[in-house]
Short mmCIF file of C-alpha atoms in Angstrom, two decimals:
data_model
loop_
_atom_site.label_atom_id
_atom_site.label_comp_id
_atom_site.label_asym_id
_atom_site.label_seq_id
_atom_site.Cartn_x
_atom_site.Cartn_y
_atom_site.Cartn_z
CA MET A 794 41.90 80.60 390.64
CA SER A 795 43.84 80.66 387.38
CA SER A 796 41.00 82.37 385.55
CA ARG A 797 40.88 85.13 388.20
CA LYS A 798 44.70 85.58 388.07
CA SER A 799 44.61 85.95 384.30
CA LYS A 800 41.77 88.55 384.43
CA GLN A 801 43.53 90.75 387.05
CA PRO A 802 46.71 91.54 384.95
CA LYS A 803 44.44 92.41 381.98
CA GLN A 804 42.45 94.91 384.11
CA ARG A 805 45.76 96.47 385.47
CA LYS A 806 47.21 96.71 381.95
CA LYS A 807 43.98 98.36 380.80
CA SER A 808 44.00 100.90 383.58
CA LEU A 809 47.71 101.67 383.06
CA GLY A 810 47.05 102.01 379.34
CA LEU A 811 44.07 104.32 380.02
CA LYS A 812 46.17 106.39 382.45
CA PHE A 813 49.05 106.62 379.99
CA PHE A 814 46.62 107.61 377.16
CA GLY A 815 44.90 110.11 379.42
CA ILE A 816 48.26 111.70 380.49
CA VAL A 817 49.45 111.90 376.84
CA PHE A 818 46.16 113.32 375.59
CA PHE A 819 46.24 115.97 378.47
CA ILE A 820 49.78 116.95 377.63
CA VAL A 821 48.99 117.10 373.85
CA PHE A 822 45.78 119.06 374.47
CA THR A 823 47.57 121.50 376.87
CA PHE A 824 50.39 121.98 374.31
CA LEU A 825 47.90 122.65 371.44
CA LEU A 826 45.88 125.02 373.65
CA VAL A 827 49.01 127.02 374.70
CA ALA A 828 50.50 126.93 371.17
CA GLY A 829 47.17 127.90 369.62
CA GLY A 830 46.68 130.74 371.98
CA ALA A 831 50.19 131.98 371.50
CA THR A 832 49.91 131.81 367.68
CA LEU A 833 46.51 133.62 367.76
CA GLY A 834 47.91 136.31 370.08
CA TYR A 835 50.95 136.71 367.87
CA LEU A 836 49.01 136.95 364.73
CA TYR A 837 46.55 139.41 366.41
CA MET A 838 49.56 141.49 367.61
CA ILE A 839 50.97 141.57 364.04
CA LYS A 840 47.55 142.53 362.61
CA ASP A 841 47.24 145.30 365.26
CA ASP A 842 50.80 146.58 364.48
CA ASN A 843 50.05 146.62 360.80
CA ASN A 844 46.85 148.65 361.33
CA ILE A 845 48.75 151.14 363.47
CA VAL A 846 51.54 151.50 360.89
CA LYS A 847 48.83 151.89 358.10
CA ASN A 848 46.80 154.45 360.08
CA GLU A 849 49.79 156.67 361.10
CA PRO A 850 50.59 158.14 357.67
CA GLU A 851 46.87 158.85 357.08
CA ASP A 852 46.73 160.97 360.25
#
């Protein structure tokens, strides 16, 4: 009985730890994805604006 009881909390702790790690990983991954996408979009927008500004005087 005592051996079973000692094993159960370990399994629960492990599952809670995995859940917590999964949630944190998901939040971090989502944040990186959104931040990366926004950064790339912003840089692309700046690059596009610079090309338009450079091309206007030539025309």
